[in-house]
Every structure is written in C-alpha cells, then in structure tokens.
C-alpha cells in the first residue's frame, strides 16, 4: 500500500505544538508501522508500512505563531507545512486542501466544536484533543455528522495507554473485585492558568484535565454516570484579576455502584518537583489499587535546581544513529490508534463501527462531555449558593429521561438540561 494521509494541525500551543507536531514529524519521516506494536496493532504493520503521512498545514490564531510552528516542523523534517492564521483558519485550510484526510484539533477547550464540524462537513476525519466538546448537545451534533459521512472522530485520551493503566484495566481491576469508591486527581502548575493559557475564564480545571480521568474510569468499567455533585473555589487566581476557578471537585456516582471523586486545580506553585501532580486509586470489594503518575520512583536533585521528578512514560526521546530523536510514549499512542482507524476506513473501506474498538471514539467521549457539561452547571450554582451561605446542595441526575439538575433553592427544583438517555 503506497498512499498518503494528508493532515492539518489546528492549534499549536502547549500540546499541539509539542506532542502533535512531534508525532506528525516522525510520521512524516518514517511512517506509522514502527509505532504499532506499542498499541497492539502490529498486525497492520505490513499493510500500513507504505502509507505516507504529510502535514500539509498548521494553523493558529496569530500569523507569528503559525509561522513559528511551520518553521519548527521544517527543522524536524525538512518539510514546511503551509501556515494559516485567524479566528477560523480551518475554513481556509479546507478550502486550500479539498483532498485533506485529517484535521487535528488542538485549539482551546471551548473552541473544539467549530473546526470539528467544519472538517466533517467537508468529508475530513478528525483527531481532537479532549474534551471533545463542553456540551452534551454539541457531542450529539458531532456524532451525527460523523455517522452521516462514515468519518472518524478520534479523541486524544492518552491516559488509557499509560502502561500502568493498561495493567489496571486488563488485570488488577479483576483482582480487587467490584469497585466501591475511588479518587482521581490532576493538579496543574499555576503558570498554566496565569500565563500559558489566555482562555482560562472560558474553562475550569475539571473541564480541562478531568476528562483524562473520567475517560480512564470509563475504559476500566464501561459504567455510565447516574448522579454527580460539584463544587469549586476562587481564591488564588482572582488575586491576579482572573475570574476563574482555582480548583474544582466533582463526585460522580456510576450505575455499577461505585463513587469516584475527581479533584483538579491549576494553581500548583512553580517550585513543585514535578510538571504536574497526578494519580488515582480505586477500592474494590476484594482489594485496592493505587497509581501515582507524578512520582514513579525517578527523582533527582542538583545545586540550584531543587528536587525534580519526571514521567518518562508520557513522551520520551529515543536517539537514532543519524543523531535525530524519535518521539514515543503513551502521549503519542493515543494519536496513533486514531490514525490507524482512519487508514482502515480510507484504504480498506471499513465502516466506523468496524474500527470502533481501535481508538477512543466520539461515542465514548460523549459520556465525558455529559459529565463535564453537568458538572459545570452544578458547580456554578453551588458556587453561587455557597457565597449566599446556603451550602452546596445542587446535584445532577442521569437517567432514561436525560440529565436533570436538582436545585432545592429554586422554585423549579427539577430542571431538565438534556432529554436523551446516555
């Protein structure tokens, strides 16, 4: 098979400009076959060995950042993609490349839906960062558009592919018995909310990184939510004139009886020893599993540098004889599986249903979108009532009738926000 997959990258910030761009650089130079054994898809290695990958475009909001991203890619590969910029650069890309195969969406969280729908309308597959979107209604719109054209919408849920998490999914969860309760936390550095991202007031820590964990729990148990409550705090960021939540805590109860607490913030001090603080634990009827993704036993310290830790599983560089650096890890694996599914649809005429087991699908992402959507509504109401001294009494219910916000402080206690079952 000697064919080409043409990719456009929209968004080249912290994640798009690093993980996506580095992953596509390796694909540009060497193809996908070398990555497939890592994700258990090596049976496709010979079939896909001849497929070429071409990053034809990169787009950001500003011209300066777009040109910088294109130049950085040329340094890695010798190939310079066309640079696009503006408020909706995906429209210009789709017009310039009518034969585009994949649009990779790494825009801010609240700006995923527009480029996704624009790509699907033109018959283009999508790789998107999590969360797929922030609204359950938008997730339905995306799924319907993808189904209508037999297109893939693959969501980057890379925590599924952490080798520790795969061990939990395939082995440990069976040892500890039926899940009872658990905690999952991911705490981001303060610089993310004060300088790296300019859009924090349009999101919150749970919407931003909570989806990693809600999807991971889904991958373990395939259990849907039945209720949730959420609270948040605003103390640190307001000191810098940023009207955003410092931290958000969400408790979700699932239909298999387990209850999971998700804790997220983006105000961790800069001198914390790791890039982020993260981990989770689950208590079962017959045991318990603990997984610390921040401190994995690798630590060093030096004069003037303090004590540091590193997660070498996420991404790491591998030296090649020619002096270049390969880029591997579970951060890349999630992109790889989505591209395999896209190749199967394009070159083997597979249906979306036939390849659904290969990658994190839009249908699975819909569960996370529902949780994020409901949690944001509950969080805002509970924040309001906490300021009024009424307590955090608002919850959300998920059932066959859809999603209902239960607000004892309102004259309309039961407020339907969605009328379909998950």
Short mmCIF file of C-alpha atoms in Angstrom, two decimals:
data_model
loop_
_atom_site.label_atom_id
_atom_site.label_comp_id
_atom_site.label_asym_id
_atom_site.label_seq_id
_atom_site.Cartn_x
_atom_site.Cartn_y
_atom_site.Cartn_z
CA UNK A 1 0.00 0.00 0.00
CA UNK A 2 1.56 3.27 -1.11
CA UNK A 3 -0.87 6.07 -0.33
CA UNK A 4 -0.84 9.31 1.56
CA UNK A 5 -2.71 10.65 4.57
CA UNK A 6 -2.78 14.46 4.48
CA UNK A 7 -3.03 16.10 7.90
CA UNK A 8 -3.69 19.67 9.00
CA UNK A 9 -2.97 20.75 12.58
CA UNK A 10 -5.19 23.47 14.03
CA UNK A 11 -3.73 24.81 17.26
CA UNK A 12 -0.02 24.75 18.02
CA UNK A 13 0.11 25.73 21.65
CA UNK A 14 1.38 23.70 24.59
CA UNK A 15 0.05 20.36 23.34
CA UNK A 16 -0.48 20.91 19.62
CA UNK A 17 2.91 22.48 19.09
CA UNK A 18 4.69 19.79 21.08
CA UNK A 19 3.05 16.36 21.16
CA UNK A 20 1.00 16.58 17.96
CA UNK A 21 3.74 18.25 15.93
CA UNK A 22 6.45 15.87 17.14
CA UNK A 23 4.25 12.84 16.48
CA UNK A 24 3.44 14.01 12.95
CA UNK A 25 7.12 14.77 12.32
CA UNK A 26 8.03 11.12 12.95
CA UNK A 27 5.13 10.01 10.75
CA UNK A 28 6.31 12.39 8.04
CA UNK A 29 9.78 10.86 8.06
CA UNK A 30 9.21 7.18 8.82
CA UNK A 31 5.52 6.28 8.61
CA UNK A 32 3.35 4.54 11.19
CA UNK A 33 4.44 0.89 11.11
CA UNK A 34 7.13 1.34 13.76
CA UNK A 35 4.59 2.58 16.30
CA UNK A 36 2.02 -0.18 16.00
CA UNK A 37 3.45 -2.84 18.32
CA UNK A 38 3.23 -0.33 21.19
CA UNK A 39 -0.57 -0.25 20.88
CA UNK A 40 -1.19 -3.89 20.00
CA UNK A 41 -1.99 -3.15 16.36
CA UNK A 42 1.14 -4.66 14.79
CA UNK A 43 -0.99 -6.97 12.65
CA UNK A 44 -1.45 -3.90 10.43
CA UNK A 45 2.29 -3.18 10.20
CA UNK A 46 2.89 -4.65 6.75
CA UNK A 47 -0.40 -3.33 5.42
CA UNK A 48 0.33 0.23 6.55
CA UNK A 49 4.10 0.25 6.05
CA UNK A 50 3.82 2.04 2.71
CA UNK A 51 1.41 4.73 3.86
CA UNK A 52 2.93 8.20 3.80
CA UNK A 53 1.87 10.98 6.13
CA UNK A 54 2.05 14.61 5.09
CA UNK A 55 1.43 17.52 7.43
CA UNK A 56 0.25 19.98 4.80
CA UNK A 57 -0.90 22.83 7.06
CA UNK A 58 -0.61 24.25 10.53
CA UNK A 59 -2.88 26.97 11.88
CA UNK A 60 -3.00 29.23 14.92
CA UNK A 61 -4.77 32.43 15.82
CA UNK A 62 -1.77 34.69 15.08
CA UNK A 63 0.41 34.78 11.99
CA UNK A 64 3.57 34.87 14.10
CA UNK A 65 2.77 31.67 15.99
CA UNK A 66 1.66 29.88 12.81
CA UNK A 67 4.91 30.71 11.01
CA UNK A 68 6.89 29.67 14.08
CA UNK A 69 5.12 26.29 14.21
CA UNK A 70 5.67 25.70 10.49
CA UNK A 71 9.37 26.58 10.78
CA UNK A 72 9.77 24.27 13.79
CA UNK A 73 8.27 21.40 11.82
CA UNK A 74 10.67 22.07 8.95
CA UNK A 75 13.59 21.82 11.37
CA UNK A 76 12.44 18.35 12.35
CA UNK A 77 11.60 17.01 8.89
CA UNK A 78 12.91 19.28 6.16
CA UNK A 79 9.29 19.82 5.12
CA UNK A 80 7.49 23.08 5.86
CA UNK A 81 3.68 22.96 6.04
CA UNK A 82 1.65 25.95 4.90
CA UNK A 83 0.89 28.37 7.71
CA UNK A 84 -2.64 29.69 8.28
CA UNK A 85 -3.92 32.06 10.93
CA UNK A 86 -7.06 33.90 12.02
CA UNK A 87 -10.20 33.36 14.05
CA UNK A 88 -11.34 30.41 11.90
CA UNK A 89 -8.28 29.25 9.96
CA UNK A 90 -9.73 25.78 9.49
CA UNK A 91 -12.07 27.20 6.85
CA UNK A 92 -9.09 28.45 4.84
CA UNK A 93 -7.32 25.10 5.22
CA UNK A 94 -10.36 23.17 4.00
CA UNK A 95 -10.65 25.47 1.00
CA UNK A 96 -6.95 25.18 0.18
CA UNK A 97 -6.82 21.39 0.59
CA UNK A 98 -10.03 19.80 -0.75
CA UNK A 99 -8.31 16.39 -0.54
CA UNK A 100 -7.39 16.74 3.15
CA UNK A 101 -7.76 13.48 5.10
CA UNK A 102 -7.38 14.51 8.74
CA UNK A 103 -7.87 17.67 10.73
CA UNK A 104 -6.09 17.52 14.09
CA UNK A 105 -7.79 19.89 16.54
CA UNK A 106 -5.67 21.19 19.42
CA UNK A 107 -7.42 24.52 19.97
CA UNK A 108 -8.53 25.75 23.43
CA UNK A 109 -11.19 23.54 25.03
CA UNK A 110 -14.14 25.79 24.19
CA UNK A 111 -13.11 26.05 20.52
CA UNK A 112 -13.14 22.40 19.50
CA UNK A 113 -16.63 22.11 18.06
CA UNK A 114 -16.35 24.59 15.19
CA UNK A 115 -13.31 23.06 13.46
CA UNK A 116 -14.58 19.53 14.11
CA UNK A 117 -17.94 20.21 12.44
CA UNK A 118 -16.32 22.16 9.63
CA UNK A 119 -13.99 19.24 8.86
CA UNK A 120 -16.78 16.66 8.99
CA UNK A 121 -18.93 18.75 6.65
CA UNK A 122 -16.12 18.53 4.08
CA UNK A 123 -15.68 14.78 4.49
CA UNK A 124 -12.50 15.07 6.59
CA UNK A 125 -11.67 12.78 9.53
CA UNK A 126 -10.82 14.35 12.90
CA UNK A 127 -8.27 13.82 15.67
CA UNK A 128 -9.22 16.09 18.55
CA UNK A 129 -7.87 16.90 21.95
CA UNK A 130 -10.00 16.17 24.98
CA UNK A 131 -12.62 17.11 25.90
CA UNK A 132 -14.25 16.59 22.52
CA UNK A 133 -16.53 19.50 23.44
CA UNK A 134 -18.04 21.09 26.54
CA UNK A 135 -21.70 20.47 25.72
CA UNK A 136 -23.63 17.20 25.52
CA UNK A 137 -25.78 18.69 22.73
CA UNK A 138 -22.66 19.53 20.72
CA UNK A 139 -21.36 16.00 21.19
CA UNK A 140 -24.57 14.66 19.64
CA UNK A 141 -24.15 17.03 16.70
CA UNK A 142 -20.58 15.85 16.15
CA UNK A 143 -21.53 12.17 16.32
CA UNK A 144 -24.44 12.61 13.92
CA UNK A 145 -22.22 14.42 11.41
CA UNK A 146 -19.54 11.73 11.62
CA UNK A 147 -22.03 8.91 11.20
CA UNK A 148 -23.63 10.55 8.17
CA UNK A 149 -20.31 10.55 6.30
CA UNK A 150 -18.70 7.38 7.78
CA UNK A 151 -15.96 9.54 9.29
CA UNK A 152 -13.73 9.01 12.29
CA UNK A 153 -13.66 11.41 15.22
CA UNK A 154 -10.84 10.12 17.42
CA UNK A 155 -10.35 11.79 20.80
CA UNK A 156 -6.90 12.01 22.37
CA UNK A 157 -7.48 10.15 25.62
CA UNK A 158 -3.87 9.21 26.18
CA UNK A 159 -4.17 8.14 29.80
CA UNK A 160 -5.79 4.95 28.54
CA UNK A 161 -2.43 3.98 27.04
CA UNK A 162 -0.24 4.53 30.09
CA UNK A 163 1.24 1.04 30.69
CA UNK A 164 0.29 1.23 34.37
CA UNK A 165 -3.31 1.95 33.43
CA UNK A 166 -3.39 -0.86 30.89
CA UNK A 167 -2.26 -3.22 33.65
CA UNK A 168 -5.10 -1.99 35.85
CA UNK A 169 -7.64 -2.36 33.05
CA UNK A 170 -6.56 -5.83 31.95
CA UNK A 171 -5.52 -7.39 35.25
CA UNK A 172 -5.64 -5.52 38.56
CA UNK A 173 -9.27 -4.42 38.38
CA UNK A 174 -10.26 -8.09 38.23
CA UNK A 175 -8.14 -8.87 41.29
CA UNK A 176 -9.63 -6.15 43.51
CA UNK A 177 -13.22 -7.14 42.80
CA UNK A 178 -16.29 -4.99 42.30
CA UNK A 179 -15.34 -1.28 42.59
CA UNK A 180 -16.61 0.60 45.62
CA UNK A 181 -15.09 4.07 45.53
CA UNK A 182 -12.02 5.96 44.38
CA UNK A 183 -10.23 9.23 43.88
CA UNK A 184 -8.51 10.70 40.84
CA UNK A 185 -6.54 13.93 40.92
CA UNK A 186 -4.57 16.04 38.47
CA UNK A 187 -3.13 19.34 39.65
CA UNK A 188 -1.59 21.68 37.09
CA UNK A 189 1.04 24.39 37.67
CA UNK A 190 0.00 27.98 38.29
CA UNK A 191 1.68 29.16 35.09
CA UNK A 192 -0.90 27.24 33.04
CA UNK A 193 -3.74 29.40 34.32
CA UNK A 194 -1.86 32.69 34.65
CA UNK A 195 0.33 32.81 31.54
CA UNK A 196 0.31 29.72 29.28
CA UNK A 197 -3.41 29.82 28.53
CA UNK A 198 -5.27 33.03 27.77
CA UNK A 199 -8.67 31.34 27.89
CA UNK A 200 -8.92 30.07 31.49
CA UNK A 201 -12.00 32.18 32.17
CA UNK A 202 -13.77 30.11 29.49
CA UNK A 203 -12.94 26.84 31.20
CA UNK A 204 -12.07 25.40 34.61
CA UNK A 205 -9.60 22.81 35.97
CA UNK A 206 -12.07 19.92 35.83
CA UNK A 207 -13.24 20.65 32.29
CA UNK A 208 -9.61 20.97 31.24
CA UNK A 209 -7.99 17.85 32.77
CA UNK A 210 -10.84 15.99 34.47
CA UNK A 211 -11.75 14.28 31.17
CA UNK A 212 -8.49 12.33 31.37
CA UNK A 213 -9.81 10.60 34.45
CA UNK A 214 -13.49 10.27 33.56
CA UNK A 215 -12.44 8.55 30.34
CA UNK A 216 -9.94 6.35 32.16
CA UNK A 217 -12.64 5.18 34.59
CA UNK A 218 -14.89 4.52 31.57
CA UNK A 219 -12.14 2.44 29.95
CA UNK A 220 -11.85 0.35 33.12
CA UNK A 221 -15.52 -0.31 33.82
CA UNK A 222 -17.72 0.97 30.95
CA UNK A 223 -20.13 2.26 33.56
CA UNK A 224 -22.31 5.31 32.98
CA UNK A 225 -22.97 8.12 35.50
CA UNK A 226 -26.22 8.23 37.45
CA UNK A 227 -25.58 11.37 39.51
CA UNK A 228 -22.97 13.96 40.38
CA UNK A 229 -22.25 16.96 42.53
CA UNK A 230 -19.59 19.61 42.01
CA UNK A 231 -18.03 22.49 43.92
CA UNK A 232 -15.26 24.95 43.10
CA UNK A 233 -13.13 27.61 44.76
CA UNK A 234 -11.95 31.06 43.64
CA UNK A 235 -9.20 32.49 45.83
CA UNK A 236 -5.79 32.47 44.13
CA UNK A 237 -6.48 33.49 40.52
CA UNK A 238 -8.73 36.40 41.49
CA UNK A 239 -5.64 37.98 43.07
CA UNK A 240 -4.26 38.27 39.55
CA UNK A 241 -7.51 39.64 38.16
CA UNK A 242 -8.50 36.30 36.60
CA UNK A 243 -12.12 35.36 37.18
CA UNK A 244 -11.68 31.60 37.05
CA UNK A 245 -11.88 28.68 39.44
CA UNK A 246 -8.64 27.73 41.19
CA UNK A 247 -9.89 24.22 41.84
CA UNK A 248 -12.95 22.06 41.22
CA UNK A 249 -14.04 18.85 42.91
CA UNK A 250 -16.61 16.58 41.27
CA UNK A 251 -18.09 13.41 42.74
CA UNK A 252 -19.67 11.07 40.22
CA UNK A 253 -21.79 8.04 41.13
CA UNK A 254 -21.95 5.32 38.48
CA UNK A 255 -24.51 2.69 37.55
CA UNK A 256 -22.24 -0.13 38.76
CA UNK A 257 -22.45 1.32 42.29
CA UNK A 258 -19.01 2.93 42.50
CA UNK A 259 -18.43 6.55 43.51
CA UNK A 260 -15.37 8.44 42.24
CA UNK A 261 -14.11 11.82 43.44
CA UNK A 262 -12.28 13.87 40.81
CA UNK A 263 -10.05 16.66 42.15
CA UNK A 264 -8.39 19.18 39.84
CA UNK A 265 -6.61 22.52 40.15
CA UNK A 266 -4.28 24.72 38.11
CA UNK A 267 -2.65 26.72 40.91
CA UNK A 268 0.18 24.38 42.00
CA UNK A 269 3.26 26.51 42.87
CA UNK A 270 6.07 26.66 40.33
CA UNK A 271 8.62 25.04 42.65
CA UNK A 272 6.65 21.79 42.92
CA UNK A 273 9.05 18.99 41.95
CA UNK A 274 7.02 17.58 39.04
CA UNK A 275 5.39 19.05 35.91
CA UNK A 276 2.01 18.12 37.42
CA UNK A 277 0.73 16.22 40.43
CA UNK A 278 -1.45 13.31 39.41
CA UNK A 279 -2.64 9.90 40.47
CA UNK A 280 -5.66 7.77 41.27
CA UNK A 281 -6.79 4.94 43.49
CA UNK A 282 -9.74 2.57 43.45
CA UNK A 283 -11.01 0.50 46.36
CA UNK A 284 -12.75 -2.74 45.43
CA UNK A 285 -14.66 -5.35 47.40
CA UNK A 286 -11.54 -7.54 47.46
CA UNK A 287 -8.63 -5.11 47.34
CA UNK A 288 -7.28 -1.76 46.28
CA UNK A 289 -5.10 -0.30 43.53
CA UNK A 290 -3.04 2.87 43.84
CA UNK A 291 -1.28 4.55 40.92
CA UNK A 292 0.91 7.63 41.33
CA UNK A 293 1.56 9.15 37.89
CA UNK A 294 3.61 12.02 39.30
CA UNK A 295 6.22 10.19 41.33
CA UNK A 296 7.14 6.87 39.69
CA UNK A 297 10.31 6.34 41.65
CA UNK A 298 12.51 8.50 39.42
CA UNK A 299 13.91 11.53 41.26
CA UNK A 300 16.99 13.70 41.11
CA UNK A 301 18.23 16.93 42.62
CA UNK A 302 21.08 19.31 41.95
CA UNK A 303 22.53 22.56 43.13
CA UNK A 304 20.14 25.37 42.30
CA UNK A 305 17.61 23.04 40.73
CA UNK A 306 15.83 21.59 43.72
CA UNK A 307 14.38 18.08 43.75
CA UNK A 308 12.70 17.01 40.49
CA UNK A 309 10.68 14.10 39.19
CA UNK A 310 9.77 13.16 35.63
CA UNK A 311 7.20 10.96 33.90
CA UNK A 312 9.23 9.20 31.23
CA UNK A 313 6.25 7.09 30.15
CA UNK A 314 4.27 10.01 28.68
CA UNK A 315 6.74 11.02 25.99
CA UNK A 316 10.46 10.48 25.67
CA UNK A 317 13.12 10.92 23.03
CA UNK A 318 14.98 7.96 21.55
CA UNK A 319 18.33 8.64 19.89
CA UNK A 320 18.78 7.41 16.34
CA UNK A 321 22.14 6.64 14.66
CA UNK A 322 21.76 9.72 12.47
CA UNK A 323 21.56 11.96 15.54
CA UNK A 324 17.84 12.69 15.26
CA UNK A 325 15.45 11.95 18.10
CA UNK A 326 12.44 9.68 17.87
CA UNK A 327 9.43 10.63 19.97
CA UNK A 328 7.49 7.85 21.68
CA UNK A 329 5.26 7.29 24.69
CA UNK A 330 1.62 6.92 25.59
CA UNK A 331 1.11 10.58 24.68
CA UNK A 332 1.74 9.58 21.07
CA UNK A 333 -0.04 6.22 21.26
CA UNK A 334 -3.47 7.81 21.51
CA UNK A 335 -2.87 9.68 18.23
CA UNK A 336 -1.50 6.55 16.58
CA UNK A 337 -4.62 4.46 17.18
CA UNK A 338 -6.86 7.16 15.75
CA UNK A 339 -4.76 7.32 12.60
CA UNK A 340 -4.87 3.54 12.22
CA UNK A 341 -8.67 3.69 12.30
CA UNK A 342 -8.62 6.45 9.69
CA UNK A 343 -6.30 4.41 7.47
CA UNK A 344 -8.61 1.41 7.77
CA UNK A 345 -11.60 3.49 6.71
CA UNK A 346 -9.78 5.17 3.82
CA UNK A 347 -7.74 2.28 2.41
CA UNK A 348 -9.67 -0.83 3.47
CA UNK A 349 -13.19 0.63 3.11
CA UNK A 350 -14.01 -0.25 6.71
CA UNK A 351 -17.04 1.28 8.44
CA UNK A 352 -16.90 3.37 11.61
CA UNK A 353 -18.48 0.51 13.53
CA UNK A 354 -15.89 -1.98 12.28
CA UNK A 355 -12.95 0.05 13.61
CA UNK A 356 -14.57 1.42 16.78
CA UNK A 357 -12.60 -0.92 19.04
CA UNK A 358 -9.29 0.51 17.82
CA UNK A 359 -9.43 4.02 19.33
CA UNK A 360 -11.24 6.35 21.80
CA UNK A 361 -14.42 7.14 19.90
CA UNK A 362 -16.72 10.15 19.83
CA UNK A 363 -19.47 7.96 21.30
CA UNK A 364 -17.26 7.18 24.30
CA UNK A 365 -16.22 10.84 24.56
CA UNK A 366 -19.92 11.72 24.77
CA UNK A 367 -20.03 10.25 28.29
CA UNK A 368 -17.27 12.60 29.39
CA UNK A 369 -18.94 15.54 27.63
CA UNK A 370 -22.13 14.86 29.58
CA UNK A 371 -20.23 14.78 32.87
CA UNK A 372 -18.31 17.97 32.06
CA UNK A 373 -21.46 19.78 30.96
CA UNK A 374 -23.50 18.82 34.02
CA UNK A 375 -20.59 19.41 36.41
CA UNK A 376 -20.09 22.97 35.14
CA UNK A 377 -23.76 23.80 35.68
CA UNK A 378 -23.84 22.26 39.15
CA UNK A 379 -20.51 23.86 40.09
CA UNK A 380 -21.72 27.35 39.14
CA UNK A 381 -24.96 27.00 41.09
CA UNK A 382 -23.20 25.60 44.14
CA UNK A 383 -20.63 28.41 43.95
CA UNK A 384 -23.46 30.96 43.93
CA UNK A 385 -25.25 29.34 46.85
CA UNK A 386 -22.05 28.92 48.86
CA UNK A 387 -21.48 32.68 48.59
CA UNK A 388 -25.03 33.17 49.88
CA UNK A 389 -24.47 30.81 52.81
CA UNK A 390 -26.94 28.21 51.53
CA UNK A 391 -24.48 25.36 51.10
CA UNK A 392 -23.61 23.21 48.08
CA UNK A 393 -26.95 21.47 47.70
CA UNK A 394 -27.28 21.20 43.90
CA UNK A 395 -26.82 17.85 42.13
CA UNK A 396 -27.34 16.36 38.68
CA UNK A 397 -29.18 13.15 37.83
CA UNK A 398 -28.66 10.98 34.75
CA UNK A 399 -31.41 8.55 33.77
CA UNK A 400 -33.54 7.37 30.85
CA UNK A 401 -35.17 10.80 30.67
CA UNK A 402 -31.81 12.52 30.19
CA UNK A 403 -29.97 14.90 32.53
CA UNK A 404 -31.76 16.80 35.27
CA UNK A 405 -30.32 19.48 37.55
CA UNK A 406 -31.83 19.23 41.03
CA UNK A 407 -31.75 22.60 42.75
CA UNK A 408 -33.55 22.74 46.13
CA UNK A 409 -33.02 26.52 46.28
CA UNK A 410 -35.00 27.18 43.11
CA UNK A 411 -38.74 27.39 42.63
CA UNK A 412 -38.18 24.98 39.73
CA UNK A 413 -36.37 22.23 41.65
CA UNK A 414 -36.05 19.79 38.72
CA UNK A 415 -34.54 21.40 35.63
CA UNK A 416 -34.08 19.24 32.54
CA UNK A 417 -30.98 20.19 30.52
CA UNK A 418 -30.98 17.18 28.18
CA UNK A 419 -33.80 14.85 27.14
CA UNK A 420 -31.99 11.71 25.97
CA UNK A 421 -30.52 8.82 27.91
CA UNK A 422 -26.75 8.47 27.87
#
